């Protein structure tokens, strides 16, 4: 596609605004003024409409096609949640209103919504309190590990500088813990894809601050030893962190709080109806058990005896302070609240059930065609297979298969992640896809597997039907040109 500048024709005009009749006096100093007219594209209204409509069609989105990007939960989010987040009564509020004298009385509705959203998330996670302030999953992790650090420091237990992180954790876990000043001790997985308990035992000690568990882990499995792991870590004086970015796998069925976790973060922009991708905005709510409540970020909304709501700015001298301004991304929270109200307890439980069912359906259907490293276990909301059979037989790798899917109208699954699986293809169908969509995807995956045998060369050439063909991805990453 051409750039709009390349579609320019001298003197062509779209709308010509009427002259204002007001003498314009510029305050821009002479030295800073343009010497020549800005080289803007000269196009008609129709040129503009066509250009941007065609450009928008090059976008791939959940609204247009199936998007099985593992670990990302690219599910369909009902539009009504967007409408609710755009209600003027919410969008016209200034967050300072909640903090100035006399202000909270004017924003009782917003405060109640924050309070109620936190209560619902406490109920879903089994935690005592929740903060909605963090801006993303990783920001939530950072908040969570800072809370763990604050807890140990408050008790004078300052030698706990080590964070244990299984190698099946999401990559942001070690990054967040490192940023919070911890040393990372990786814990290997056992052949089942679970935490190796022997290695955990050896790693534990009085310098361990805690363990961060991604559950389900990045190979899509639920570690049934979680109770035992929690017991071991607690016995050694550490706290348990639950990476609940993918809570859509368990919500309504199990609660991190009941499983022994002390801190949990959730990705509102995965599980709770804010679209994921495009760079935000998101929210990474963090829930904590009783002993960590005093360290939560401020401000906090509390309910008074008379049923009204107030904001405590410095109600705790132990608070870690702010992780984001005010109450975080308020609109993201509104979408989550609307989503939870629509689904209700039963709906939330059902959504998780469908997410898991869909992933297991794909796994069962593809099991004869692709190699599944943990084939004997039921997976959670996503399944991980590999192209090892195809690689051995015809030298077609995971990247080729991902590119072949693009030609068939699909977004590629997550590839080469998790790192502990060779040639990984990580598929997350999500709870919102129908059986027909999944069946069509299975057909495409099978067709691709056939082509890997009959015409492996074609696999290396893919994609051939997309606006841009196979790219030099190393050059694209190392030599980024982000503007024309
Ligand atoms: C997506 C994800 C994260 C990170 O969330 P961001 O909002 O991208 O920072 C962390 N952990 C897991 C398991 C995830 O899937």
XYZ file of C-alpha atoms and ligand atoms in Angstrom:
499
model
C 0.000 0.000 0.000
C 1.091 3.538 -0.725
C 1.622 6.121 1.970
C -0.940 8.904 1.953
C 1.900 11.261 0.940
C 2.470 9.184 -2.170
C -1.190 9.579 -3.119
C -0.824 13.343 -3.164
C -1.719 15.257 -6.366
C -0.817 18.977 -6.514
C -3.761 21.297 -5.844
C -6.213 18.480 -5.075
C -8.410 19.412 -2.113
C -10.796 17.743 0.252
C -12.706 20.097 2.515
C -11.893 23.801 2.358
C -12.786 25.410 5.683
C -14.344 28.890 5.509
C -12.073 31.855 6.259
C -12.483 32.869 9.881
C -12.350 36.614 9.308
C -10.263 37.035 12.439
C -6.853 38.602 12.087
C -4.392 36.004 13.270
C -1.471 37.077 15.340
C 1.186 34.483 15.821
C 3.090 34.280 19.089
C 5.650 31.862 17.625
C 9.002 33.664 17.341
C 10.227 34.301 13.823
C 13.222 31.999 14.245
C 10.975 29.020 15.007
C 8.524 29.569 12.159
C 8.435 27.430 9.025
C 10.197 28.934 6.065
C 8.223 26.845 3.611
C 4.727 25.419 3.654
C 4.389 22.030 5.356
C 4.558 19.260 2.719
C 1.104 17.897 3.546
C -0.557 15.391 1.246
C -2.952 16.996 -1.257
C -5.844 14.570 -1.491
C -9.609 14.553 -1.912
C -12.030 13.415 0.770
C -12.591 10.162 -1.124
C -8.817 9.561 -1.346
C -8.617 9.916 2.423
C -11.594 7.652 3.110
C -10.274 4.926 0.785
C -6.753 5.186 2.078
C -7.662 4.767 5.732
C -10.395 2.208 5.152
C -7.988 0.035 3.158
C -5.291 0.566 5.757
C -7.649 -0.526 8.534
C -8.398 -3.716 6.602
C -4.755 -4.705 6.857
C -5.210 -4.882 10.596
C -5.664 -8.299 12.043
C -7.939 -8.426 15.067
C -10.211 -10.595 17.168
C -13.127 -8.766 15.546
C -12.099 -10.153 12.154
C -10.525 -13.573 12.708
C -9.389 -16.311 15.081
C -6.375 -15.248 17.147
C -4.905 -18.265 18.979
C -1.925 -16.412 20.458
C -0.882 -18.498 23.469
C -0.511 -16.772 26.849
C -2.238 -13.655 25.534
C -5.951 -14.513 25.818
C -7.067 -12.816 22.622
C -10.723 -13.453 23.358
C -13.769 -11.537 22.248
C -14.761 -8.789 24.671
C -18.391 -7.682 24.498
C -18.766 -4.157 23.115
C -21.182 -3.201 25.863
C -18.247 -3.049 28.258
C -16.647 -0.385 26.095
C -19.906 1.567 26.096
C -20.074 1.449 29.865
C -16.471 2.639 30.187
C -17.396 5.585 27.965
C -20.387 6.824 29.964
C -19.906 10.524 30.429
C -20.585 10.302 34.144
C -17.349 8.358 34.411
C -15.201 9.916 31.678
C -15.854 13.501 32.772
C -14.564 12.929 36.313
C -11.259 14.353 37.399
C -9.415 11.951 39.706
C -8.453 14.814 42.041
C -12.125 15.055 43.011
C -11.622 11.961 45.111
C -8.883 13.664 47.130
C -9.919 17.288 47.687
C -12.101 18.363 50.645
C -15.763 17.857 49.802
C -14.813 15.961 46.631
C -15.598 12.366 47.606
C -19.277 13.252 48.194
C -19.486 14.214 44.524
C -17.955 10.965 43.211
C -19.668 8.367 45.392
C -20.670 6.332 42.320
C -17.106 6.046 41.054
C -15.790 5.204 44.527
C -18.466 2.566 44.981
C -17.530 1.011 41.635
C -13.857 0.837 42.630
C -14.783 -0.631 46.006
C -17.155 -3.197 44.535
C -14.708 -4.238 41.804
C -12.068 -4.840 44.454
C -14.540 -6.851 46.561
C -15.510 -9.049 43.617
C -11.868 -9.700 42.730
C -11.202 -10.595 46.398
C -14.043 -13.090 46.200
C -12.725 -14.606 42.957
C -9.115 -14.862 44.178
C -9.691 -15.658 47.859
C -7.691 -12.628 48.967
C -8.286 -10.066 51.715
C -7.745 -6.898 49.681
C -7.030 -5.875 46.095
C -5.383 -2.820 44.551
C -6.342 -1.842 41.026
C -3.503 0.625 40.654
C -0.883 -1.243 38.567
C -0.995 -0.533 34.842
C -0.175 -4.005 33.474
C 0.561 -7.586 34.401
C 4.279 -7.008 34.819
C 3.542 -3.795 36.743
C 1.352 -5.915 39.032
C 4.176 -8.406 39.491
C 6.531 -5.579 40.394
C 3.978 -4.300 42.907
C 3.529 -7.801 44.326
C 7.213 -8.470 44.842
C 7.679 -4.988 46.329
C 4.940 -5.908 48.810
C 6.806 -9.105 49.669
C 9.996 -7.070 50.150
C 8.148 -4.566 52.365
C 6.700 -7.397 54.453
C 10.082 -8.981 55.187
C 11.696 -5.607 55.811
C 8.970 -4.640 58.269
C 9.697 -7.781 60.255
C 13.404 -6.973 60.281
C 14.076 -10.076 58.175
C 16.415 -8.271 55.811
C 18.475 -11.214 54.589
C 15.660 -12.532 52.382
C 16.996 -11.345 49.034
C 16.333 -14.413 46.896
C 13.237 -15.088 44.776
C 12.632 -18.609 43.495
C 11.196 -18.793 39.988
C 10.409 -22.054 38.175
C 11.688 -22.237 34.584
C 8.087 -22.632 33.409
C 7.230 -19.118 34.645
C 6.319 -16.228 32.388
C 9.418 -14.255 31.383
C 8.200 -11.127 33.140
C 8.475 -12.836 36.560
C 12.282 -12.831 36.808
C 12.382 -9.369 35.235
C 9.968 -7.929 37.833
C 11.739 -9.580 40.758
C 15.095 -8.379 39.477
C 13.783 -4.812 39.166
C 12.603 -4.994 42.761
C 16.154 -5.865 43.796
C 15.885 -9.633 44.281
C 18.370 -12.248 43.172
C 16.722 -14.924 41.061
C 17.109 -18.639 41.662
C 15.567 -20.623 38.797
C 13.903 -23.921 39.714
C 13.877 -26.585 36.970
C 10.775 -28.490 35.882
C 10.435 -32.237 36.291
C 9.598 -34.502 33.321
C 5.868 -33.876 33.902
C 6.320 -30.134 33.378
C 5.772 -29.417 37.090
C 8.110 -27.824 39.632
C 10.924 -30.226 40.518
C 10.332 -30.657 44.267
C 13.823 -31.955 44.974
C 15.396 -28.930 43.327
C 12.975 -26.707 45.264
C 13.945 -28.329 48.560
C 17.613 -27.695 47.806
C 16.999 -24.068 46.863
C 15.063 -23.181 50.009
C 16.780 -21.365 52.856
C 16.492 -18.487 55.281
C 17.473 -16.011 52.547
C 14.439 -16.880 50.381
C 11.813 -14.134 50.136
C 9.324 -16.170 48.170
C 8.416 -18.180 45.111
C 6.611 -16.872 42.031
C 4.431 -19.496 40.414
C 2.775 -19.009 37.044
C -0.338 -21.152 37.256
C -1.312 -22.624 34.921
C 2.352 -22.577 33.925
C 3.608 -21.600 30.489
C 3.228 -25.140 29.153
C -0.475 -24.871 29.961
C -0.366 -27.266 32.910
C -1.693 -26.959 36.417
C 0.902 -28.132 38.908
C -1.037 -30.390 41.264
C 1.771 -30.165 43.811
C 0.860 -26.554 44.458
C -0.285 -27.281 48.041
C 2.978 -29.045 48.789
C 5.058 -26.260 47.172
C 3.236 -23.673 49.219
C 3.821 -25.638 52.402
C 7.552 -25.998 51.688
C 8.048 -22.305 50.882
C 6.056 -21.143 53.911
C 7.958 -23.486 56.188
C 11.172 -21.828 55.025
C 9.688 -18.418 55.853
C 8.998 -17.352 52.257
C 5.781 -16.053 50.707
C 3.909 -17.475 47.721
C 3.264 -15.320 44.653
C 0.646 -16.356 42.108
C 1.010 -15.100 38.545
C -2.685 -15.101 37.694
C -2.411 -13.360 34.333
C -4.310 -16.315 32.915
C -6.973 -16.606 35.570
C -9.519 -17.453 32.888
C -8.213 -21.015 33.278
C -9.347 -21.438 36.884
C -11.682 -18.623 37.923
C -14.788 -19.870 39.645
C -13.195 -23.305 40.108
C -10.207 -22.635 42.380
C -8.970 -19.605 44.306
C -5.264 -18.746 44.658
C -5.957 -17.693 48.257
C -7.273 -21.152 49.101
C -4.282 -22.771 47.376
C -1.914 -21.097 49.832
C -0.817 -18.015 47.911
C -0.161 -14.730 49.681
C -0.052 -12.398 46.669
C -1.696 -12.648 43.266
C -1.820 -10.441 40.198
C -4.481 -10.607 37.501
C -4.379 -9.260 33.974
C -7.589 -7.310 33.515
C -6.602 -6.982 29.855
C -6.710 -10.725 29.406
C -9.263 -12.267 31.695
C -11.550 -9.364 32.559
C -12.679 -7.996 29.249
C -10.252 -5.273 28.296
C -8.848 -6.078 24.848
C -5.236 -7.198 25.004
C -2.710 -5.775 22.614
C -2.070 -2.495 20.898
C 0.019 -1.321 23.821
C -2.684 -0.695 26.367
C -4.170 0.645 28.461
C -4.342 -2.344 30.762
C -4.432 -3.085 34.463
C -2.741 -5.643 36.661
C -4.838 -5.862 39.818
C -2.947 -7.234 42.824
C -4.614 -9.151 45.617
C -3.040 -9.892 48.992
C -3.683 -11.812 52.177
C -4.275 -10.055 55.487
C -0.614 -9.730 56.544
C 0.262 -7.747 53.419
C -2.692 -5.317 53.462
C -0.826 -2.531 55.336
C 1.771 -2.328 52.558
C -0.667 -1.848 49.655
C -0.345 1.265 47.482
C -2.462 4.289 48.398
C -5.007 5.840 47.981
C -7.526 3.207 49.072
C -11.303 3.417 48.940
C -13.050 2.364 52.130
C -16.693 1.952 53.066
C -17.962 3.850 56.083
C -20.506 2.537 58.591
C -23.255 4.610 56.980
C -22.633 2.915 53.614
C -20.883 5.854 51.943
C -17.343 5.708 50.606
C -14.229 7.638 51.458
C -10.646 7.760 50.309
C -7.761 7.157 52.656
C -4.612 8.759 51.329
C -2.134 8.001 54.051
C -4.079 5.604 56.212
C -1.014 3.444 56.433
C 2.489 4.510 57.304
C 3.696 1.180 55.964
C 2.253 1.631 52.461
C 4.669 1.135 49.574
C 3.305 4.398 48.145
C 2.090 4.854 44.577
C 2.730 2.455 41.761
C 0.571 4.540 39.396
C -1.375 7.793 39.818
C -4.691 7.770 41.694
C -6.625 4.515 41.173
C -4.835 3.286 38.036
C -6.673 2.819 34.758
C -10.205 3.501 35.939
C -11.820 2.702 32.552
C -10.218 -0.739 32.483
C -11.673 -1.374 35.909
C -15.121 -0.276 34.689
C -14.988 -2.849 31.909
C -14.015 -5.552 34.393
C -16.851 -4.575 36.708
C -19.392 -4.619 33.875
C -18.045 -7.985 32.708
C -18.289 -9.570 36.159
C -21.821 -8.252 36.676
C -22.945 -9.612 33.317
C -21.485 -13.058 33.818
C -22.265 -13.481 37.491
C -20.659 -16.224 39.561
C -21.984 -18.989 37.308
C -20.901 -17.275 34.099
C -17.390 -16.703 35.385
C -17.123 -20.356 36.290
C -18.465 -21.347 32.889
C -16.054 -19.071 31.014
C -13.098 -20.854 32.639
C -14.637 -24.237 31.873
C -15.004 -23.327 28.201
C -11.463 -21.946 27.961
C -10.116 -25.273 29.236
C -12.505 -27.355 27.149
C -11.564 -25.532 23.946
C -7.834 -26.010 24.533
C -8.290 -29.704 25.266
C -10.487 -30.078 22.185
C -7.726 -28.663 19.975
C -5.148 -30.835 21.692
C -7.211 -33.981 21.170
C -7.862 -33.137 17.517
C -4.231 -32.322 16.719
C -2.549 -35.007 18.784
C -1.934 -37.369 15.857
C -0.582 -34.616 13.616
C 1.722 -32.665 15.927
C 3.826 -33.772 18.842
C 2.470 -32.738 22.264
C 5.209 -33.011 24.884
C 2.789 -33.488 27.774
C 0.149 -35.404 25.842
C -0.924 -37.585 28.745
C -2.033 -34.656 30.905
C -5.171 -32.578 30.614
C -4.116 -29.067 29.705
C -5.641 -25.902 31.057
C -6.596 -22.885 28.896
C -3.813 -23.462 26.366
C -1.902 -26.320 24.857
C 1.680 -26.507 23.683
C 2.714 -28.694 20.764
C 5.860 -28.749 18.678
C 6.845 -29.158 15.050
C 9.513 -31.747 15.944
C 7.949 -34.487 13.799
C 7.764 -32.122 10.829
C 11.295 -30.860 11.456
C 12.730 -34.370 11.527
C 10.864 -35.581 8.480
C 10.912 -32.596 6.134
C 13.007 -29.825 7.730
C 9.963 -27.631 8.166
C 10.123 -25.730 11.440
C 7.738 -23.917 13.750
C 8.296 -20.558 12.066
C 7.328 -22.039 8.669
C 4.129 -23.487 10.151
C 3.261 -20.149 11.783
C 3.758 -18.378 8.438
C 1.596 -20.980 6.671
C -1.217 -20.155 9.092
C -1.047 -16.478 8.091
C -1.794 -17.511 4.508
C -4.890 -19.300 5.762
C -6.280 -16.228 7.493
C -5.177 -16.950 11.054
C -3.040 -15.046 13.457
C -0.127 -17.316 14.336
C -0.016 -18.988 17.741
C 2.810 -17.980 20.075
C 5.969 -19.640 18.771
C 9.299 -20.612 20.349
C 7.816 -19.919 23.785
C 7.894 -21.393 26.381
C 11.642 -21.832 26.061
C 11.626 -25.197 27.821
C 9.845 -26.781 24.845
C 11.868 -27.191 21.654
C 10.132 -25.710 18.542
C 7.134 -24.740 20.688
C 3.745 -23.810 19.242
C 1.560 -22.436 22.018
C -2.142 -22.336 21.179
C -4.744 -20.542 23.285
C -8.188 -20.769 21.715
C -9.964 -18.862 24.556
C -13.494 -19.395 25.805
C -15.248 -17.256 23.224
C -14.559 -19.356 20.103
C -17.111 -21.740 18.648
C -16.609 -25.380 17.728
C -16.881 -24.447 14.038
C -13.987 -22.010 14.327
C -11.867 -24.569 16.152
C -12.706 -27.254 13.585
C -11.686 -24.980 10.724
C -8.410 -24.209 12.487
C -7.747 -27.927 13.016
C -8.349 -28.523 9.302
C -5.824 -25.829 8.422
C -3.236 -27.242 10.830
C -3.708 -30.701 9.304
C -3.530 -29.373 5.767
C -0.277 -27.605 6.664
C 1.140 -30.816 8.128
C 0.359 -32.558 4.832
C 2.081 -29.871 2.800
C 5.175 -30.193 4.988
C 5.489 -33.688 3.498
C 4.406 -33.089 -0.084
C 5.975 -29.692 -0.723
C 8.336 -28.557 2.036
C 9.703 -25.799 -0.197
C 6.289 -24.109 -0.215
C 6.443 -24.020 3.586
C 9.708 -22.066 3.531
C 8.197 -19.525 1.107
C 5.116 -18.743 3.210
C 3.425 -16.353 3.651
C 2.569 -15.671 0.032
C -0.928 -14.230 0.354
C -0.264 -11.486 2.906
C 0.546 -7.827 2.029
C 4.185 -8.469 2.948
C 5.933 -11.804 2.395
C 8.561 -13.541 4.526
C 10.562 -10.947 6.362
C 14.124 -10.933 7.543
C 13.118 -10.888 11.188
C 16.631 -10.430 12.532
C 17.171 -7.373 10.356
C 13.716 -6.077 11.316
C 14.582 -6.345 15.009
C 18.135 -5.042 14.762
C 17.588 -2.275 12.282
C 14.208 -0.848 13.115
C 12.881 1.911 10.897
C 9.722 3.111 12.566
C 8.990 6.086 10.342
C 9.122 6.621 6.633
C 0.709 -11.708 29.850
C 1.355 -12.283 31.010
C 2.127 -11.468 31.877
C 2.474 -10.035 31.613
O 1.409 -9.170 31.489
P 1.612 -7.727 30.820
O 0.335 -7.038 31.011
O 1.958 -7.976 29.392
O 2.736 -7.048 31.528
C 2.639 -12.075 33.012
N 2.457 -13.380 33.264
C 1.758 -14.194 32.442
C 1.570 -15.640 32.791
C 1.184 -13.682 31.282
O 0.500 -14.488 30.475
